[in-house]
Tab-separated table of C-alpha atoms in Angstrom:
chain	number	residue	atom	x	y	z
A	1	MET	CA	1.059	0.718	-12.116
A	2	VAL	CA	3.257	3.818	-12.629
A	3	THR	CA	6.467	4.465	-10.697
A	4	TYR	CA	8.812	7.379	-11.200
A	5	PHE	CA	11.797	7.015	-8.845
A	6	GLU	CA	14.075	6.606	-11.871
A	7	ALA	CA	12.283	9.215	-13.999
A	8	SER	CA	13.792	12.494	-15.150
A	9	LEU	CA	11.979	15.596	-16.387
A	10	GLN	CA	13.768	16.628	-19.567
A	11	THR	CA	11.646	19.456	-20.984
A	12	LEU	CA	8.626	21.469	-19.859
A	13	SER	CA	6.541	24.079	-21.670
A	14	VAL	CA	3.752	26.066	-19.991
A	15	HIS	CA	0.850	27.890	-21.633
A	16	ASN	CA	-2.443	29.386	-20.404
A	17	ILE	CA	-5.783	28.160	-21.733
A	18	GLY	CA	-8.934	30.251	-21.434
A	19	ASN	CA	-12.556	29.332	-22.052
A	20	SER	CA	-13.593	30.294	-25.569
A	21	SER	CA	-17.286	30.531	-24.641
A	22	GLN	CA	-16.396	33.175	-22.040
A	23	GLN	CA	-14.434	35.236	-24.571
A	24	GLU	CA	-11.194	34.207	-22.849
A	25	LEU	CA	-8.097	33.721	-24.974
A	26	TYR	CA	-5.065	31.470	-24.773
A	27	ALA	CA	-1.535	32.664	-24.074
A	28	LEU	CA	1.438	30.788	-25.526
A	29	SER	CA	4.915	31.042	-24.063
A	30	ASP	CA	7.862	31.771	-26.370
A	31	HIS	CA	10.173	29.119	-24.957
A	32	SER	CA	10.372	26.153	-22.614
A	33	VAL	CA	10.874	26.527	-18.874
A	34	GLN	CA	14.447	26.845	-17.610
A	35	PHE	CA	14.779	25.089	-14.248
A	36	LYS	CA	16.665	27.216	-11.732
A	37	ASP	CA	17.571	24.299	-9.469
A	38	GLU	CA	17.009	20.592	-8.922
A	39	VAL	CA	14.434	21.231	-6.172
A	40	ILE	CA	11.967	22.717	-8.683
A	41	SER	CA	12.430	19.736	-10.970
A	42	GLN	CA	11.778	17.277	-8.123
A	43	LEU	CA	8.669	19.164	-6.970
A	44	LEU	CA	7.305	19.157	-10.511
A	45	LYS	CA	7.900	15.411	-10.824
A	46	GLN	CA	5.961	14.896	-7.597
A	47	TYR	CA	3.132	17.152	-8.801
A	48	PHE	CA	2.883	15.553	-12.232
A	49	LEU	CA	3.690	11.884	-11.606
A	50	ALA	CA	2.781	10.932	-8.025
A	51	PRO	CA	-1.015	10.837	-8.676
A	52	PHE	CA	-0.530	8.140	-11.311
A	53	GLU	CA	0.893	5.630	-8.815
A	54	LYS	CA	-2.687	4.664	-7.868
A	55	VAL	CA	-4.054	4.538	-11.427
A	56	ASN	CA	-4.787	1.062	-12.817
A	57	GLU	CA	-6.708	1.677	-16.045
A	58	VAL	CA	-4.667	1.884	-19.251
A	59	TYR	CA	-6.132	3.559	-22.337
A	60	HIS	CA	-5.243	4.027	-26.000
A	61	LEU	CA	-5.659	7.141	-28.113
A	62	MET	CA	-8.320	6.633	-30.791
A	63	HIS	CA	-10.511	8.405	-33.321
A	64	PHE	CA	-14.174	7.660	-33.903
A	65	SER	CA	-13.525	7.243	-37.647
A	66	GLY	CA	-11.041	4.443	-36.976
A	67	ASP	CA	-8.161	6.473	-38.470
A	68	LEU	CA	-5.646	7.117	-35.673
A	69	GLU	CA	-3.889	9.812	-37.702
A	70	LEU	CA	-6.972	12.022	-37.299
A	71	ASN	CA	-6.436	12.162	-33.534
A	72	GLU	CA	-4.409	15.351	-33.125
A	73	LEU	CA	-2.785	14.260	-29.850
A	74	TYR	CA	-1.647	11.043	-31.539
A	75	SER	CA	-0.053	13.005	-34.389
A	76	PHE	CA	1.593	15.530	-32.051
A	77	THR	CA	2.890	12.752	-29.807
A	78	THR	CA	4.291	10.789	-32.737
A	79	ASP	CA	6.127	13.887	-33.992
A	80	ILE	CA	7.707	14.518	-30.580
A	81	PHE	CA	8.812	10.907	-30.102
A	82	ALA	CA	10.321	10.972	-33.601
A	83	ASN	CA	12.171	14.275	-33.068
A	84	SER	CA	12.033	16.201	-29.805
A	85	ASP	CA	13.885	19.203	-31.256
A	86	HIS	CA	10.524	20.812	-32.029
A	87	PHE	CA	9.004	19.984	-28.643
A	88	HIS	CA	8.060	23.543	-27.692
A	89	GLU	CA	6.462	24.362	-31.048
A	90	ILE	CA	4.383	21.186	-30.875
A	91	SER	CA	3.393	22.012	-27.277
A	92	GLN	CA	1.902	25.238	-28.639
A	93	GLN	CA	-0.175	23.207	-31.088
A	94	ILE	CA	-1.361	21.006	-28.217
A	95	ALA	CA	-2.418	24.160	-26.352
A	96	LYS	CA	-4.449	25.354	-29.337
A	97	CYS	CA	-6.058	21.932	-29.619
A	98	LEU	CA	-7.144	22.037	-25.959
A	99	TYR	CA	-8.478	25.582	-26.362
A	100	SER	CA	-10.629	24.486	-29.301
A	101	VAL	CA	-12.578	22.032	-27.092
A	102	SER	CA	-12.688	24.282	-23.968
A	103	SER	CA	-16.050	25.800	-24.793
A	104	HIS	CA	-18.394	24.512	-22.109
A	105	PRO	CA	-19.333	27.390	-19.732
A	106	LYS	CA	-18.242	25.401	-16.661
A	107	ILE	CA	-14.717	24.650	-17.914
A	108	LYS	CA	-12.191	26.655	-15.923
A	109	SER	CA	-9.236	28.446	-17.428
A	110	GLY	CA	-5.785	27.420	-16.249
A	111	GLU	CA	-2.199	26.576	-17.037
A	112	LEU	CA	-1.360	23.808	-19.475
A	113	TYR	CA	1.908	21.938	-18.919
A	114	VAL	CA	3.449	19.764	-21.618
A	115	ALA	CA	6.398	17.725	-20.362
A	116	TYR	CA	8.851	15.164	-21.690
A	117	PHE	CA	9.977	12.445	-19.259
A	118	GLU	CA	12.524	9.688	-19.536
A	119	GLN	CA	12.647	6.420	-17.535
A	120	VAL	CA	9.059	6.368	-16.290
A	121	GLN	CA	8.044	2.843	-15.356
A	122	LEU	CA	4.729	1.440	-16.579
A	123	GLU	CA	3.868	-2.213	-15.965
A	124	GLY	CA	7.517	-2.981	-15.195
A	125	GLU	CA	8.901	-1.343	-18.352
A	126	LEU	CA	11.007	1.856	-18.368
A	127	LEU	CA	9.719	4.184	-21.079
A	128	ASP	CA	9.834	7.731	-22.353
A	129	ALA	CA	6.551	9.542	-21.839
A	130	ILE	CA	4.895	12.796	-22.813
A	131	GLY	CA	2.853	14.367	-20.052
A	132	VAL	CA	-0.018	16.788	-20.622
A	133	PHE	CA	-1.395	18.403	-17.469
A	134	LYS	CA	-3.762	21.233	-16.572
A	135	SER	CA	-4.107	23.169	-13.323
A	136	GLU	CA	-7.516	24.781	-12.832
A	137	ASN	CA	-7.889	25.324	-9.081
A	138	LYS	CA	-5.779	27.764	-7.100
A	139	GLU	CA	-5.321	28.117	-3.347
A	140	THR	CA	-3.974	30.636	-0.846
A	141	TYR	CA	-0.994	29.661	1.313
A	142	LEU	CA	0.425	31.175	4.484
A	143	LYS	CA	4.167	31.493	4.917
A	144	VAL	CA	5.636	31.797	8.421
A	145	TYR	CA	9.303	32.739	8.844
A	146	PRO	CA	11.577	34.056	11.631
A	147	GLU	CA	12.146	37.814	11.666
A	148	LYS	CA	14.053	39.928	14.269
A	149	GLY	CA	13.590	37.646	17.247
A	150	GLY	CA	9.985	36.826	16.325
A	151	PHE	CA	8.022	35.553	13.372
A	152	GLU	CA	6.377	37.154	10.387
A	153	ILE	CA	3.439	35.821	8.408
A	154	THR	CA	2.795	36.490	4.733
A	155	TYR	CA	0.555	34.839	2.179
A	156	GLU	CA	0.639	33.719	-1.422
A	157	GLU	CA	-2.535	33.927	-3.493
A	158	ASN	CA	-3.404	31.905	-6.616
A	159	ALA	CA	-0.867	29.229	-5.720
A	160	ILE	CA	-0.954	25.576	-6.804
A	161	ASN	CA	-1.178	22.662	-4.387
A	162	ILE	CA	1.357	20.132	-5.689
A	163	ASN	CA	-0.611	17.332	-3.994
A	164	LYS	CA	-3.750	18.026	-6.054
A	165	LEU	CA	-3.388	17.516	-9.806
A	166	ASP	CA	-6.604	18.580	-11.541
A	167	LYS	CA	-6.113	16.928	-14.914
A	168	GLY	CA	-3.322	14.987	-16.531
A	169	CYS	CA	-2.285	12.205	-18.835
A	170	LEU	CA	0.904	10.309	-19.619
A	171	ILE	CA	1.391	9.009	-23.151
A	172	PHE	CA	4.057	6.285	-23.224
A	173	ASN	CA	6.279	5.540	-26.196
A	174	THR	CA	5.049	1.992	-26.690
A	175	GLU	CA	2.294	0.279	-28.721
A	176	LYS	CA	2.219	3.111	-31.232
A	177	GLU	CA	0.105	1.060	-33.630
A	178	ASN	CA	-2.636	0.778	-30.987
A	179	GLY	CA	-2.609	4.470	-30.052
A	180	TYR	CA	0.158	4.247	-27.434
A	181	LYS	CA	-0.376	3.317	-23.785
A	182	VAL	CA	-2.057	6.175	-21.920
A	183	VAL	CA	-2.923	6.703	-18.263
A	184	VAL	CA	-5.175	9.572	-17.292
A	185	ILE	CA	-6.403	11.596	-14.321
A	186	ASP	CA	-9.439	13.863	-14.245
A	187	ASN	CA	-10.520	15.190	-10.866
A	188	SER	CA	-13.417	17.260	-12.204
A	189	THR	CA	-16.130	18.014	-9.690
A	190	ARG	CA	-18.378	19.896	-12.083
A	191	GLY	CA	-21.208	18.663	-14.300
A	192	GLN	CA	-20.896	15.720	-16.672
A	193	ASP	CA	-20.882	17.882	-19.808
A	194	ALA	CA	-17.921	19.883	-18.529
A	195	ALA	CA	-16.062	16.782	-17.350
A	196	VAL	CA	-16.078	14.803	-20.595
A	197	TYR	CA	-14.065	17.308	-22.614
A	198	TRP	CA	-10.698	16.160	-21.202
A	199	LYS	CA	-11.009	12.423	-21.913
A	200	ASP	CA	-13.504	12.322	-24.745
A	201	GLU	CA	-12.990	15.494	-26.759
A	202	PHE	CA	-9.366	16.475	-26.122
A	203	LEU	CA	-7.591	13.149	-25.657
A	204	GLN	CA	-10.148	10.863	-27.360
A	205	LEU	CA	-9.485	7.667	-25.428
A	206	ARG	CA	-10.664	4.084	-25.412
A	207	ILE	CA	-9.886	1.838	-22.475
A	208	ARG	CA	-7.585	-1.133	-23.021
A	209	ASN	CA	-9.549	-4.356	-22.739
A	210	ASP	CA	-7.191	-6.144	-20.316
A	211	SER	CA	-7.845	-8.350	-17.272
A	212	PHE	CA	-8.371	-5.299	-15.044
A	213	ASN	CA	-10.990	-3.894	-17.390
A	214	GLN	CA	-12.625	-7.309	-17.940
A	215	THR	CA	-12.892	-7.861	-14.185
A	216	SER	CA	-14.239	-4.359	-13.535
A	217	ASN	CA	-16.770	-4.561	-16.355
A	218	THR	CA	-18.073	-7.986	-15.361
A	219	LEU	CA	-18.576	-6.955	-11.737
A	220	SER	CA	-20.178	-3.679	-12.788
A	221	VAL	CA	-22.516	-5.322	-15.312
A	222	TYR	CA	-23.514	-8.006	-12.798
A	223	LYS	CA	-24.185	-5.389	-10.095
A	224	ASN	CA	-26.438	-3.422	-12.451
A	225	PHE	CA	-28.163	-6.628	-13.520
A	226	VAL	CA	-28.969	-7.559	-9.920
A	227	THR	CA	-30.018	-4.085	-8.778
A	228	GLN	CA	-31.846	-2.902	-11.912
A	229	LYS	CA	-32.886	-5.831	-14.125
A	230	LEU	CA	-33.842	-8.795	-11.919
A	231	ASP	CA	-37.007	-7.099	-10.650
A	232	ASP	CA	-38.419	-7.240	-14.189
A	233	ASP	CA	-38.501	-11.052	-14.162
A	234	PHE	CA	-38.389	-12.159	-10.517
A	235	ASP	CA	-39.995	-11.250	-7.210
A	236	MET	CA	-36.939	-10.533	-5.068
A	237	THR	CA	-36.358	-8.869	-1.732
A	238	LYS	CA	-33.435	-6.523	-1.159
A	239	ALA	CA	-31.924	-9.186	1.092
A	240	ASP	CA	-31.989	-11.624	-1.848
A	241	LYS	CA	-30.220	-9.094	-4.048
A	242	ILE	CA	-27.568	-8.428	-1.409
A	243	ASP	CA	-26.990	-12.168	-1.138
A	244	LEU	CA	-26.443	-12.420	-4.905
A	245	LEU	CA	-23.970	-9.548	-4.786
A	246	ASN	CA	-22.131	-11.079	-1.825
A	247	ARG	CA	-21.869	-14.426	-3.620
A	248	SER	CA	-20.455	-12.785	-6.733
A	249	MET	CA	-17.850	-10.917	-4.724
A	250	LYS	CA	-16.928	-14.124	-2.891
A	251	TYR	CA	-16.425	-15.840	-6.266
A	252	PHE	CA	-14.111	-13.107	-7.553
A	253	LYS	CA	-12.113	-13.031	-4.312
A	254	GLU	CA	-11.545	-16.783	-4.223
A	255	LYS	CA	-10.939	-17.573	-7.901
A	256	ASP	CA	-7.909	-16.808	-10.055
A	257	THR	CA	-9.782	-17.163	-13.334
A	258	PHE	CA	-13.320	-16.173	-14.301
A	259	ASP	CA	-15.389	-18.725	-16.195
A	260	MET	CA	-18.866	-17.631	-17.290
A	261	ASP	CA	-20.553	-21.038	-17.002
A	262	GLU	CA	-18.945	-21.731	-13.628
A	263	PHE	CA	-19.884	-18.279	-12.342
A	264	ALA	CA	-23.451	-18.628	-13.566
A	265	GLY	CA	-23.856	-22.025	-11.907
A	266	GLU	CA	-22.219	-21.175	-8.574
A	267	VAL	CA	-23.503	-17.633	-8.111
A	268	ILE	CA	-26.793	-17.222	-10.015
A	269	GLY	CA	-28.050	-20.808	-10.127
A	270	ASN	CA	-31.514	-20.232	-11.615
A	271	PRO	CA	-31.483	-21.197	-15.355
A	272	GLN	CA	-33.893	-18.409	-16.330
A	273	ALA	CA	-31.849	-15.824	-14.429
A	274	ILE	CA	-28.649	-17.127	-16.028
A	275	GLU	CA	-30.057	-16.590	-19.527
A	276	SER	CA	-31.304	-13.164	-18.518
A	277	PHE	CA	-27.842	-12.203	-17.266
A	278	LYS	CA	-26.127	-13.421	-20.443
A	279	SER	CA	-28.585	-11.408	-22.512
A	280	TYR	CA	-28.012	-8.321	-20.308
A	281	LYS	CA	-24.240	-8.728	-20.682
A	282	LYS	CA	-24.594	-8.988	-24.470
A	283	GLN	CA	-26.608	-5.755	-24.570
A	284	TYR	CA	-23.839	-4.000	-22.633
A	285	GLU	CA	-21.161	-5.319	-25.002
A	286	ASP	CA	-23.105	-4.144	-28.059
A	287	GLU	CA	-24.015	-0.735	-26.635
A	288	PHE	CA	-20.509	0.165	-25.467
A	289	GLU	CA	-18.593	-1.850	-28.079
A	290	THR	CA	-16.692	-3.522	-25.244
A	291	PRO	CA	-16.560	-7.319	-25.472
A	292	ILE	CA	-16.244	-9.269	-22.223
A	293	ALA	CA	-14.626	-12.678	-22.607
A	294	ASP	CA	-16.259	-15.781	-21.157
A	295	THR	CA	-12.908	-16.638	-19.551
A	296	PHE	CA	-10.226	-14.265	-18.245
A	297	GLU	CA	-7.726	-13.866	-15.412
A	298	ILE	CA	-9.244	-12.064	-12.427
A	299	ALA	CA	-7.418	-8.848	-11.463
A	300	ALA	CA	-7.338	-8.578	-7.667
A	301	ASN	CA	-6.899	-4.782	-7.729
A	302	ALA	CA	-10.054	-4.448	-9.849
A	303	VAL	CA	-11.984	-6.596	-7.361
A	304	LYS	CA	-10.757	-4.388	-4.519
A	305	LYS	CA	-11.884	-1.268	-6.378
A	306	GLN	CA	-15.346	-2.676	-7.133
A	307	LEU	CA	-15.739	-3.761	-3.508
A	308	ARG	CA	-16.174	-0.086	-2.584
A	309	VAL	CA	-19.396	0.173	-4.594
A	310	TYR	CA	-20.812	-3.253	-3.752
A	311	LYS	CA	-23.266	-2.507	-0.967
A	312	SER	CA	-24.370	-5.159	1.527
A	313	VAL	CA	-26.511	-2.828	3.638
A	314	LEU	CA	-30.261	-3.201	4.032
A	315	LYS	CA	-31.675	0.244	4.905
A	316	LEU	CA	-35.009	0.243	6.734
A	317	ASP	CA	-36.665	3.659	6.709
A	318	ARG	CA	-34.399	5.956	8.736
A	319	ASN	CA	-34.322	3.732	11.790
A	320	PHE	CA	-32.134	0.704	11.053
A	321	HIS	CA	-29.316	-0.559	8.842
A	322	ILE	CA	-28.789	-4.323	8.550
A	323	TYR	CA	-25.410	-5.461	7.225
A	324	ILE	CA	-25.652	-8.806	5.450
A	325	HIS	CA	-22.358	-10.619	4.973
A	326	GLY	CA	-23.254	-14.292	5.212
A	327	ASN	CA	-26.108	-16.793	5.114
A	328	LYS	CA	-29.292	-15.093	3.940
A	329	GLU	CA	-31.338	-18.006	5.369
A	330	LEU	CA	-30.802	-16.410	8.785
A	331	ILE	CA	-32.961	-13.426	7.874
A	332	GLU	CA	-36.685	-13.546	7.117
A	333	LYS	CA	-39.030	-10.870	5.859
A	334	GLY	CA	-42.675	-10.594	6.900
A	335	PHE	CA	-45.626	-8.250	7.324
A	336	ASP	CA	-47.397	-7.441	10.613
A	337	ASP	CA	-51.134	-7.141	9.928
A	338	GLU	CA	-51.892	-5.382	13.197
A	339	LYS	CA	-49.170	-2.721	12.854
A	340	HIS	CA	-49.406	-2.606	9.077
A	341	LEU	CA	-45.615	-2.635	8.844
A	342	ASN	CA	-42.983	-4.816	7.221
A	343	TYR	CA	-40.472	-6.557	9.459
A	344	TYR	CA	-37.290	-8.627	9.280
A	345	LYS	CA	-36.554	-11.508	11.649
A	346	VAL	CA	-32.833	-12.141	12.221
A	347	TYR	CA	-31.408	-15.369	13.700
A	348	PHE	CA	-28.059	-15.409	15.501
A	349	LYS	CA	-26.131	-17.430	18.099
A	350	GLU	CA	-24.567	-14.675	20.183
A	351	GLU	CA	-23.978	-10.951	20.267
A	352	ALA	CA	-20.501	-9.741	19.390
């Protein structure tokens, strides 16, 4: 999605952001960073941009009122793209904005980096981009070097691992009227309340409703429908549910285009279940204000991502796991009256 082999880091400003609920302050630098050599610039590009090579979701900046101008990041970004002469001063305003939403007790203090890049490629287009990044986690590194016929070992505390970006976003200078194209990273491992501040409170994002998002949402909604809703209307075994999930994944792997009626007929089959799924899908669309089209191009990378959370394992107490990948007619469930235990009977031609 994002490539940066042609990108150049033009300007970088660094500030420190504390947690206001912990009586920590923010510290603003007086000027942008002056790069001492090209090596530093290349390392920073790797630290800031490399994590986005595996990001597929594209977002837009938004504001809950519907007025984009009320999103502070949108206004700051627009000012920089219009005239980068005031880049550092605007970076200070971005730092203050982040500090104002850094009030949850579990939010860590850290450095904020605001960067201006040229020639970053997104979806095949070379664009200027503003990067906003935050480092929260520090590590200790050992340094080994030759000294007087032997070796010496020293260490560096509170150092940053350039292969682990904690938080970041790239705002691309395109589709301004929609809130620009934005890609984001948030590797929070803390509670949900602390995690949402980056995407929801600071950036204020809405995901772009493209083929990747449509594919992901449909697979996710269908998975939840099978695992959480079907039991309300039908008597189904776990093996039946796994079969329905396997059939849906097979459909998405083999087809280029999703068609709701075709999917419902080939995968679900039962008319009552089909209506129940359509109703469940409609509830999702209304609740999250995210429409899912009845027809769209299937994004293979979204299918691959969803495959990780589609489980085809039947877990029996703590003794056995049965992996179901094919014909569910080859597995039968029963109950042994003498042992008072459930059982599964599995048919097969030969052992692998």
